Amino acid sequence: MERKKIWLFSLTVLLAAGVLIFMYQIRTILTPFILAIIFAYILLPGIQSLVKRRIPVSLAILIIYLSVAAVVAVLILYVFPEVFAELNRFAETVPQYTTQIQKWLGRLNEVYSRFNIPEGIRQVIDESILLVEKTLIQAARNVAQGIIGLVGHILSIVIVPVLTFYLLKDHELICKKIISFLPPGYRTELLTLWTRINLVLRKFIRGHLSVACIVGTMTGLGLALVGVDYAVTLGFVAGAADIIPYFGPIIGAVPAVCLALLQSKKLAIKVILVMFIVQQLENSIISPKIIGGSVGIHPLAIIFVLLLGGYFFGVVGMLFAVPLAVVLRVVINYFYQKAVTYRGN
């Protein structure tokens, strides 16, 4: 009997490893399905809300799709073209900014010439400036090429809404099928746990995405009003960065302040003021209204998981670090409560 269990366990492990290897080999094909699952998960609450009002599922999906299509159309017609244009202008003006930085350093060198800065240090500074120039130009080109490169994956982009439609339309059937695969003895426990995870995770995702969109829009408008170049792109960056707690506002503010500083010190002060006002509105009004309370994790723990995610997976790791930490907190609390209850009995 023991030998049979060992063989069964070994076979299960090998089968799981084979499935994982196979999925890794076809990861390009799986990408549209993964994106469809994510979009379906985000859109499902809106569709369920319409269905509760006795609207047919297919019509509810169509209404949500039209709403999303309107937002995408605005982005394609008004936002993305301006972002492309600003990135191209930025790539063209980087040498001018570099020259200006070199002039500033020359003035500093004159002021502190009495300290006799070694020639080696001056050479290192010049080389660093050239490296920053190349990095900025390459970064602007990579962003533009990355967005344009999406056209090369047009089939995947087109098929995602179709896959999302079927996931939304048949989500009850799919859920029942998944539930049927769960072990009967643990089915109730797993479903209870998933209900708790789903409640917290959905609130977190919906809230933070909404706040990020509002912050990005407010930042872009504020920067445009004070006369900063590339306001649309900087607003887009600020909104995307705002998804990352604590570090996001700093990441979004640094490019805007640096570019404003290259134009004038007065403009840099205005940009800092705009960023400060937006963050105060977010912290005192927007986030409390949309997100509500905290995610239930101590700020030190959030900073730790952010640094951990950034260390292993960069910016993407920082984006997913807190949601994973939220899920992990729910799981740990659930099993801790079960253990305490079991021990009490």
mmCIF file of C-alpha atoms in Angstrom:
data_model
loop_
_atom_site.group_PDB
_atom_site.id
_atom_site.type_symbol
_atom_site.label_atom_id
_atom_site.label_comp_id
_atom_site.label_asym_id
_atom_site.label_seq_id
_atom_site.Cartn_x
_atom_site.Cartn_y
_atom_site.Cartn_z
ATOM 1 C CA MET A 1 0.000 0.000 0.000
ATOM 2 C CA GLU A 2 2.825 2.396 0.890
ATOM 3 C CA ARG A 3 4.592 1.634 -2.375
ATOM 4 C CA LYS A 4 1.376 2.322 -4.253
ATOM 5 C CA LYS A 5 1.037 5.729 -2.537
ATOM 6 C CA ILE A 6 4.637 6.594 -3.379
ATOM 7 C CA TRP A 7 4.104 5.686 -7.019
ATOM 8 C CA LEU A 8 0.861 7.677 -7.128
ATOM 9 C CA PHE A 9 2.541 10.716 -5.538
ATOM 10 C CA SER A 10 5.512 10.477 -7.904
ATOM 11 C CA LEU A 11 3.211 10.186 -10.901
ATOM 12 C CA THR A 12 1.235 13.233 -9.760
ATOM 13 C CA VAL A 13 4.409 15.292 -9.342
ATOM 14 C CA LEU A 14 5.718 14.250 -12.762
ATOM 15 C CA LEU A 15 2.378 14.991 -14.371
ATOM 16 C CA ALA A 16 2.229 18.438 -12.735
ATOM 17 C CA ALA A 17 5.810 19.178 -13.792
ATOM 18 C CA GLY A 18 5.015 18.095 -17.342
ATOM 19 C CA VAL A 19 1.954 20.329 -17.466
ATOM 20 C CA LEU A 20 3.966 23.307 -16.182
ATOM 21 C CA ILE A 21 6.738 22.727 -18.716
ATOM 22 C CA PHE A 22 4.200 22.381 -21.507
ATOM 23 C CA MET A 23 2.428 25.593 -20.436
ATOM 24 C CA TYR A 24 5.765 27.408 -20.364
ATOM 25 C CA GLN A 25 6.537 26.240 -23.892
ATOM 26 C CA ILE A 26 3.200 27.566 -25.182
ATOM 27 C CA ARG A 27 3.184 30.704 -22.987
ATOM 28 C CA THR A 28 2.746 32.924 -26.057
ATOM 29 C CA ILE A 29 -0.460 31.110 -26.928
ATOM 30 C CA LEU A 30 -1.672 31.263 -23.320
ATOM 31 C CA THR A 31 -1.191 35.029 -23.046
ATOM 32 C CA PRO A 32 -4.584 35.940 -24.630
ATOM 33 C CA PHE A 33 -6.337 33.455 -22.321
ATOM 34 C CA ILE A 34 -4.628 34.888 -19.233
ATOM 35 C CA LEU A 35 -5.536 38.428 -20.277
ATOM 36 C CA ALA A 36 -9.103 37.327 -20.965
ATOM 37 C CA ILE A 37 -9.371 35.806 -17.482
ATOM 38 C CA ILE A 38 -8.085 39.039 -15.914
ATOM 39 C CA PHE A 39 -10.483 41.224 -17.917
ATOM 40 C CA ALA A 40 -13.398 38.890 -17.200
ATOM 41 C CA TYR A 41 -12.613 39.018 -13.490
ATOM 42 C CA ILE A 42 -12.576 42.832 -13.546
ATOM 43 C CA LEU A 43 -15.730 43.215 -15.672
ATOM 44 C CA LEU A 44 -17.823 40.510 -14.008
ATOM 45 C CA PRO A 45 -19.157 42.639 -11.086
ATOM 46 C CA GLY A 46 -20.593 45.205 -13.506
ATOM 47 C CA ILE A 47 -22.309 42.495 -15.525
ATOM 48 C CA GLN A 48 -23.679 40.809 -12.396
ATOM 49 C CA SER A 49 -25.060 44.177 -11.287
ATOM 50 C CA LEU A 50 -26.918 44.553 -14.595
ATOM 51 C CA VAL A 51 -28.166 40.964 -14.482
ATOM 52 C CA LYS A 52 -29.686 41.625 -11.032
ATOM 53 C CA ARG A 53 -31.776 44.310 -12.741
ATOM 54 C CA ARG A 54 -33.251 41.600 -14.976
ATOM 55 C CA ILE A 55 -31.103 42.454 -17.979
ATOM 56 C CA PRO A 56 -30.136 39.369 -20.044
ATOM 57 C CA VAL A 57 -26.529 38.267 -19.693
ATOM 58 C CA SER A 58 -25.665 38.817 -23.350
ATOM 59 C CA LEU A 59 -27.165 42.327 -23.311
ATOM 60 C CA ALA A 60 -25.360 43.124 -20.047
ATOM 61 C CA ILE A 61 -22.058 42.038 -21.604
ATOM 62 C CA LEU A 62 -22.801 44.164 -24.678
ATOM 63 C CA ILE A 63 -23.490 47.233 -22.508
ATOM 64 C CA ILE A 64 -20.236 46.763 -20.584
ATOM 65 C CA TYR A 65 -18.337 46.143 -23.833
ATOM 66 C CA LEU A 66 -19.713 49.356 -25.373
ATOM 67 C CA SER A 67 -18.699 51.298 -22.257
ATOM 68 C CA VAL A 68 -15.166 49.875 -22.378
ATOM 69 C CA ALA A 69 -15.004 50.459 -26.151
ATOM 70 C CA ALA A 70 -15.892 54.119 -25.619
ATOM 71 C CA VAL A 71 -13.024 54.510 -23.137
ATOM 72 C CA VAL A 72 -10.601 52.715 -25.480
ATOM 73 C CA ALA A 73 -11.743 54.878 -28.396
ATOM 74 C CA VAL A 74 -10.987 58.036 -26.402
ATOM 75 C CA LEU A 75 -7.540 56.690 -25.553
ATOM 76 C CA ILE A 76 -6.781 55.752 -29.167
ATOM 77 C CA LEU A 77 -8.109 58.966 -30.693
ATOM 78 C CA TYR A 78 -6.893 61.523 -28.176
ATOM 79 C CA VAL A 79 -4.433 60.139 -25.608
ATOM 80 C CA PHE A 80 -2.138 57.703 -27.440
ATOM 81 C CA PRO A 81 -1.424 59.977 -30.439
ATOM 82 C CA GLU A 82 -0.424 62.760 -28.064
ATOM 83 C CA VAL A 83 1.759 60.341 -26.092
ATOM 84 C CA PHE A 84 3.499 59.262 -29.326
ATOM 85 C CA ALA A 85 4.059 62.867 -30.338
ATOM 86 C CA GLU A 86 5.426 63.804 -26.913
ATOM 87 C CA LEU A 87 7.782 60.822 -26.849
ATOM 88 C CA ASN A 88 9.145 61.762 -30.271
ATOM 89 C CA ARG A 89 9.635 65.376 -29.176
ATOM 90 C CA PHE A 90 11.307 64.198 -26.004
ATOM 91 C CA ALA A 91 13.757 61.984 -27.926
ATOM 92 C CA GLU A 92 14.627 64.957 -30.152
ATOM 93 C CA THR A 93 15.167 67.386 -27.263
ATOM 94 C CA VAL A 94 17.185 65.075 -24.976
ATOM 95 C CA PRO A 95 20.513 66.400 -26.414
ATOM 96 C CA GLN A 96 19.378 69.952 -25.592
ATOM 97 C CA TYR A 97 18.554 68.926 -22.028
ATOM 98 C CA THR A 98 21.933 67.224 -21.779
ATOM 99 C CA THR A 99 23.699 70.389 -22.919
ATOM 100 C CA GLN A 100 21.782 72.377 -20.321
ATOM 101 C CA ILE A 101 22.786 69.915 -17.590
ATOM 102 C CA GLN A 102 26.395 70.213 -18.679
ATOM 103 C CA LYS A 103 26.140 74.007 -18.411
ATOM 104 C CA TRP A 104 24.767 73.693 -14.896
ATOM 105 C CA LEU A 105 27.588 71.401 -13.923
ATOM 106 C CA GLY A 106 30.036 73.876 -15.457
ATOM 107 C CA ARG A 107 28.633 76.646 -13.274
ATOM 108 C CA LEU A 108 28.875 74.407 -10.233
ATOM 109 C CA ASN A 109 32.445 73.635 -11.210
ATOM 110 C CA GLU A 110 33.192 77.364 -11.339
ATOM 111 C CA VAL A 111 31.598 77.952 -7.938
ATOM 112 C CA TYR A 112 33.434 75.096 -6.313
ATOM 113 C CA SER A 113 36.648 75.462 -8.326
ATOM 114 C CA ARG A 114 38.504 76.371 -5.187
ATOM 115 C CA PHE A 115 38.032 72.796 -4.024
ATOM 116 C CA ASN A 116 40.058 71.654 -7.051
ATOM 117 C CA ILE A 117 37.796 68.863 -8.303
ATOM 118 C CA PRO A 118 40.052 66.109 -9.674
ATOM 119 C CA GLU A 119 40.071 65.564 -13.409
ATOM 120 C CA GLY A 120 39.105 61.921 -12.898
ATOM 121 C CA ILE A 121 35.903 62.883 -11.081
ATOM 122 C CA ARG A 122 35.061 65.423 -13.784
ATOM 123 C CA GLN A 123 35.527 62.731 -16.432
ATOM 124 C CA VAL A 124 33.259 60.356 -14.511
ATOM 125 C CA ILE A 125 30.574 63.062 -14.359
ATOM 126 C CA ASP A 126 30.808 63.697 -18.118
ATOM 127 C CA GLU A 127 30.582 59.995 -18.865
ATOM 128 C CA SER A 128 27.590 59.677 -16.545
ATOM 129 C CA ILE A 129 25.820 62.504 -18.367
ATOM 130 C CA LEU A 130 26.381 60.819 -21.734
ATOM 131 C CA LEU A 131 25.098 57.533 -20.300
ATOM 132 C CA VAL A 132 21.963 59.231 -18.967
ATOM 133 C CA GLU A 133 21.416 60.858 -22.374
ATOM 134 C CA LYS A 134 21.644 57.514 -24.187
ATOM 135 C CA THR A 135 19.410 55.846 -21.593
ATOM 136 C CA LEU A 136 16.706 58.507 -21.865
ATOM 137 C CA ILE A 137 16.695 58.409 -25.656
ATOM 138 C CA GLN A 138 16.570 54.627 -25.688
ATOM 139 C CA ALA A 139 13.804 54.578 -23.059
ATOM 140 C CA ALA A 140 11.649 56.963 -25.098
ATOM 141 C CA ARG A 141 12.184 54.889 -28.222
ATOM 142 C CA ASN A 142 11.490 51.623 -26.383
ATOM 143 C CA VAL A 143 8.172 52.936 -25.057
ATOM 144 C CA ALA A 144 7.099 54.142 -28.498
ATOM 145 C CA GLN A 145 8.262 50.942 -30.201
ATOM 146 C CA GLY A 146 6.625 48.831 -27.507
ATOM 147 C CA ILE A 147 3.256 50.474 -28.059
ATOM 148 C CA ILE A 148 3.634 50.262 -31.831
ATOM 149 C CA GLY A 149 4.788 46.654 -31.451
ATOM 150 C CA LEU A 150 1.340 45.778 -30.158
ATOM 151 C CA VAL A 151 0.233 45.913 -33.776
ATOM 152 C CA GLY A 152 2.371 42.827 -34.370
ATOM 153 C CA HIS A 153 0.197 40.989 -31.855
ATOM 154 C CA ILE A 154 -3.025 42.162 -33.425
ATOM 155 C CA LEU A 155 -4.472 38.630 -33.504
ATOM 156 C CA SER A 156 -3.940 38.213 -29.766
ATOM 157 C CA ILE A 157 -5.411 41.650 -29.102
ATOM 158 C CA VAL A 158 -8.489 40.925 -31.227
ATOM 159 C CA ILE A 159 -9.092 37.486 -29.744
ATOM 160 C CA VAL A 160 -8.978 38.681 -26.103
ATOM 161 C CA PRO A 161 -12.443 40.363 -26.207
ATOM 162 C CA VAL A 162 -13.886 37.227 -27.806
ATOM 163 C CA LEU A 163 -12.413 34.979 -25.120
ATOM 164 C CA THR A 164 -13.536 37.408 -22.434
ATOM 165 C CA PHE A 165 -17.090 37.342 -23.844
ATOM 166 C CA TYR A 166 -17.354 33.559 -23.577
ATOM 167 C CA LEU A 167 -15.816 33.576 -20.093
ATOM 168 C CA LEU A 168 -18.379 36.130 -18.951
ATOM 169 C CA LYS A 169 -21.302 34.476 -20.716
ATOM 170 C CA ASP A 170 -20.571 30.996 -19.345
ATOM 171 C CA HIS A 171 -18.901 31.958 -16.080
ATOM 172 C CA GLU A 172 -21.494 30.105 -13.972
ATOM 173 C CA LEU A 173 -21.010 26.916 -15.982
ATOM 174 C CA ILE A 174 -17.221 27.279 -15.807
ATOM 175 C CA CYS A 175 -17.338 27.880 -12.059
ATOM 176 C CA LYS A 176 -19.504 24.791 -11.535
ATOM 177 C CA LYS A 177 -17.074 22.728 -13.584
ATOM 178 C CA ILE A 178 -14.102 23.969 -11.563
ATOM 179 C CA ILE A 179 -15.959 23.279 -8.305
ATOM 180 C CA SER A 180 -16.661 19.725 -9.440
ATOM 181 C CA PHE A 181 -12.913 19.076 -9.588
ATOM 182 C CA LEU A 182 -12.390 20.134 -5.970
ATOM 183 C CA PRO A 183 -12.100 17.316 -3.399
ATOM 184 C CA PRO A 184 -15.570 16.834 -1.853
ATOM 185 C CA GLY A 185 -14.174 16.763 1.670
ATOM 186 C CA TYR A 186 -12.542 20.191 1.285
ATOM 187 C CA ARG A 187 -14.991 21.768 -1.145
ATOM 188 C CA THR A 188 -16.887 23.867 1.403
ATOM 189 C CA GLU A 189 -13.674 25.076 3.042
ATOM 190 C CA LEU A 190 -12.081 26.052 -0.267
ATOM 191 C CA LEU A 191 -15.199 27.864 -1.488
ATOM 192 C CA THR A 192 -15.460 29.806 1.770
ATOM 193 C CA LEU A 193 -11.813 30.782 1.497
ATOM 194 C CA TRP A 194 -12.217 31.836 -2.143
ATOM 195 C CA THR A 195 -15.261 33.967 -1.242
ATOM 196 C CA ARG A 196 -13.160 35.911 1.257
ATOM 197 C CA ILE A 197 -10.240 36.280 -1.163
ATOM 198 C CA ASN A 198 -12.550 37.358 -3.972
ATOM 199 C CA LEU A 199 -14.250 40.003 -1.821
ATOM 200 C CA VAL A 200 -10.988 41.636 -0.714
ATOM 201 C CA LEU A 201 -9.115 41.253 -4.006
ATOM 202 C CA ARG A 202 -11.919 42.631 -6.159
ATOM 203 C CA LYS A 203 -12.335 45.650 -3.915
ATOM 204 C CA PHE A 204 -8.588 46.261 -3.984
ATOM 205 C CA ILE A 205 -8.237 46.012 -7.774
ATOM 206 C CA ARG A 206 -11.328 48.045 -8.618
ATOM 207 C CA GLY A 207 -10.499 50.726 -6.078
ATOM 208 C CA HIS A 208 -6.842 51.178 -6.985
ATOM 209 C CA LEU A 209 -7.492 51.212 -10.732
ATOM 210 C CA SER A 210 -10.176 53.869 -10.284
ATOM 211 C CA VAL A 211 -7.922 55.991 -8.077
ATOM 212 C CA ALA A 212 -5.013 55.617 -10.522
ATOM 213 C CA CYS A 213 -7.164 56.840 -13.435
ATOM 214 C CA ILE A 214 -8.364 59.856 -11.448
ATOM 215 C CA VAL A 215 -4.860 60.719 -10.217
ATOM 216 C CA GLY A 216 -3.392 60.381 -13.723
ATOM 217 C CA THR A 217 -6.068 62.637 -15.211
ATOM 218 C CA MET A 218 -5.706 65.260 -12.473
ATOM 219 C CA THR A 219 -1.919 65.212 -12.744
ATOM 220 C CA GLY A 220 -1.951 65.576 -16.534
ATOM 221 C CA LEU A 221 -4.424 68.481 -16.379
ATOM 222 C CA GLY A 222 -2.492 70.168 -13.584
ATOM 223 C CA LEU A 223 0.831 69.889 -15.406
ATOM 224 C CA ALA A 224 -0.745 71.198 -18.611
ATOM 225 C CA LEU A 225 -2.181 74.204 -16.757
ATOM 226 C CA VAL A 226 1.211 75.208 -15.336
ATOM 227 C CA GLY A 227 2.826 74.815 -18.771
ATOM 228 C CA VAL A 228 4.929 71.653 -18.433
ATOM 229 C CA ASP A 229 5.967 69.911 -21.650
ATOM 230 C CA TYR A 230 4.813 66.306 -22.170
ATOM 231 C CA ALA A 231 1.911 66.768 -19.710
ATOM 232 C CA VAL A 232 -0.154 63.919 -21.189
ATOM 233 C CA THR A 233 2.684 61.415 -20.988
ATOM 234 C CA LEU A 234 3.660 62.547 -17.486
ATOM 235 C CA GLY A 235 0.039 62.252 -16.350
ATOM 236 C CA PHE A 236 -0.127 58.758 -17.819
ATOM 237 C CA VAL A 237 3.085 57.807 -16.003
ATOM 238 C CA ALA A 238 1.839 59.304 -12.723
ATOM 239 C CA GLY A 239 -1.436 57.374 -12.950
ATOM 240 C CA ALA A 240 0.283 54.077 -13.726
ATOM 241 C CA ALA A 241 2.827 54.602 -10.959
ATOM 242 C CA ASP A 242 0.106 55.482 -8.459
ATOM 243 C CA ILE A 243 -0.990 51.839 -8.462
ATOM 244 C CA ILE A 244 2.161 51.133 -6.445
ATOM 245 C CA PRO A 245 1.539 52.197 -2.809
ATOM 246 C CA TYR A 246 3.933 54.631 -1.107
ATOM 247 C CA PHE A 247 6.600 54.555 -3.854
ATOM 248 C CA GLY A 248 4.193 55.235 -6.732
ATOM 249 C CA PRO A 249 3.660 58.971 -6.140
ATOM 250 C CA ILE A 250 7.434 59.490 -5.891
ATOM 251 C CA ILE A 251 8.073 57.470 -9.072
ATOM 252 C CA GLY A 252 5.436 59.513 -10.898
ATOM 253 C CA ALA A 253 6.654 62.870 -9.591
ATOM 254 C CA VAL A 254 10.372 62.512 -10.302
ATOM 255 C CA PRO A 255 10.173 62.720 -14.154
ATOM 256 C CA ALA A 256 7.804 65.714 -14.027
ATOM 257 C CA VAL A 257 9.935 67.651 -11.553
ATOM 258 C CA CYS A 258 13.166 66.913 -13.444
ATOM 259 C CA LEU A 259 11.744 68.025 -16.784
ATOM 260 C CA ALA A 260 10.258 71.157 -15.235
ATOM 261 C CA LEU A 261 13.582 71.940 -13.571
ATOM 262 C CA LEU A 262 15.267 71.849 -16.976
ATOM 263 C CA GLN A 263 12.862 74.574 -18.118
ATOM 264 C CA SER A 264 12.957 76.803 -15.031
ATOM 265 C CA LYS A 265 13.168 76.608 -11.255
ATOM 266 C CA LYS A 266 9.879 78.473 -10.962
ATOM 267 C CA LEU A 267 8.152 75.854 -13.111
ATOM 268 C CA ALA A 268 9.659 73.071 -10.988
ATOM 269 C CA ILE A 269 8.147 74.658 -7.875
ATOM 270 C CA LYS A 270 4.757 74.801 -9.633
ATOM 271 C CA VAL A 271 5.047 71.113 -10.554
ATOM 272 C CA ILE A 272 5.892 70.179 -6.972
ATOM 273 C CA LEU A 273 2.859 72.162 -5.853
ATOM 274 C CA VAL A 274 0.626 70.377 -8.392
ATOM 275 C CA MET A 275 1.896 66.968 -7.265
ATOM 276 C CA PHE A 276 1.404 67.924 -3.617
ATOM 277 C CA ILE A 277 -2.180 69.071 -4.193
ATOM 278 C CA VAL A 278 -3.056 65.934 -6.174
ATOM 279 C CA GLN A 279 -1.608 63.681 -3.465
ATOM 280 C CA GLN A 280 -3.458 65.556 -0.736
ATOM 281 C CA LEU A 281 -6.730 65.192 -2.653
ATOM 282 C CA GLU A 282 -6.019 61.511 -3.181
ATOM 283 C CA ASN A 283 -5.135 60.800 0.434
ATOM 284 C CA SER A 284 -7.898 62.855 2.039
ATOM 285 C CA ILE A 285 -10.817 62.549 -0.396
ATOM 286 C CA ILE A 286 -10.384 60.196 -3.363
ATOM 287 C CA SER A 287 -8.888 57.081 -1.737
ATOM 288 C CA PRO A 288 -11.138 57.126 1.367
ATOM 289 C CA LYS A 289 -14.235 57.468 -0.815
ATOM 290 C CA ILE A 290 -13.311 54.796 -3.382
ATOM 291 C CA ILE A 291 -11.062 52.338 -1.562
ATOM 292 C CA GLY A 292 -12.252 52.915 1.981
ATOM 293 C CA GLY A 293 -10.081 51.443 4.717
ATOM 294 C CA SER A 294 -6.611 50.052 4.395
ATOM 295 C CA VAL A 295 -5.820 46.638 2.991
ATOM 296 C CA GLY A 296 -5.326 45.349 6.528
ATOM 297 C CA ILE A 297 -1.545 45.113 6.233
ATOM 298 C CA HIS A 298 0.903 47.205 8.242
ATOM 299 C CA PRO A 299 2.734 49.853 6.187
ATOM 300 C CA LEU A 300 6.097 48.285 7.073
ATOM 301 C CA ALA A 301 4.907 44.950 5.669
ATOM 302 C CA ILE A 302 3.654 46.659 2.491
ATOM 303 C CA ILE A 303 6.997 48.413 1.987
ATOM 304 C CA PHE A 304 8.785 45.092 2.521
ATOM 305 C CA VAL A 305 6.718 43.188 -0.071
ATOM 306 C CA LEU A 306 7.107 46.096 -2.513
ATOM 307 C CA LEU A 307 10.882 46.006 -2.163
ATOM 308 C CA LEU A 308 10.807 42.221 -2.436
ATOM 309 C CA GLY A 309 8.704 42.289 -5.598
ATOM 310 C CA GLY A 310 10.870 45.020 -7.095
ATOM 311 C CA TYR A 311 14.056 43.109 -6.286
ATOM 312 C CA PHE A 312 12.958 39.933 -8.066
ATOM 313 C CA PHE A 313 10.668 41.202 -10.846
ATOM 314 C CA GLY A 314 11.226 44.960 -11.133
ATOM 315 C CA VAL A 315 8.263 47.285 -11.627
ATOM 316 C CA VAL A 316 5.961 44.380 -12.534
ATOM 317 C CA GLY A 317 6.826 42.734 -9.231
ATOM 318 C CA MET A 318 5.955 45.938 -7.369
ATOM 319 C CA LEU A 319 2.592 46.101 -9.156
ATOM 320 C CA PHE A 320 1.598 42.577 -8.124
ATOM 321 C CA ALA A 321 3.302 42.507 -4.713
ATOM 322 C CA VAL A 322 0.513 44.104 -2.673
ATOM 323 C CA PRO A 323 -2.410 42.153 -4.247
ATOM 324 C CA LEU A 324 -0.537 38.903 -3.589
ATOM 325 C CA ALA A 325 0.165 40.051 -0.036
ATOM 326 C CA VAL A 326 -3.546 40.817 0.419
ATOM 327 C CA VAL A 327 -4.466 37.311 -0.756
ATOM 328 C CA LEU A 328 -1.808 35.769 1.487
ATOM 329 C CA ARG A 329 -3.131 37.729 4.478
ATOM 330 C CA VAL A 330 -6.656 36.415 3.892
ATOM 331 C CA VAL A 331 -5.370 32.835 3.595
ATOM 332 C CA ILE A 332 -3.238 33.068 6.754
ATOM 333 C CA ASN A 333 -6.056 34.662 8.771
ATOM 334 C CA TYR A 334 -8.517 32.039 7.595
ATOM 335 C CA PHE A 335 -6.387 29.071 8.594
ATOM 336 C CA TYR A 336 -5.359 30.789 11.825
ATOM 337 C CA GLN A 337 -9.021 31.198 12.788
ATOM 338 C CA LYS A 338 -9.674 27.577 11.895
ATOM 339 C CA ALA A 339 -6.716 26.468 14.016
ATOM 340 C CA VAL A 340 -7.862 28.566 16.991
ATOM 341 C CA THR A 341 -11.407 27.256 16.676
ATOM 342 C CA TYR A 342 -10.173 23.652 16.417
ATOM 343 C CA ARG A 343 -7.917 24.087 19.453
ATOM 344 C CA GLY A 344 -10.775 25.637 21.444
ATOM 345 C CA ASN A 345 -12.965 22.643 20.755
#
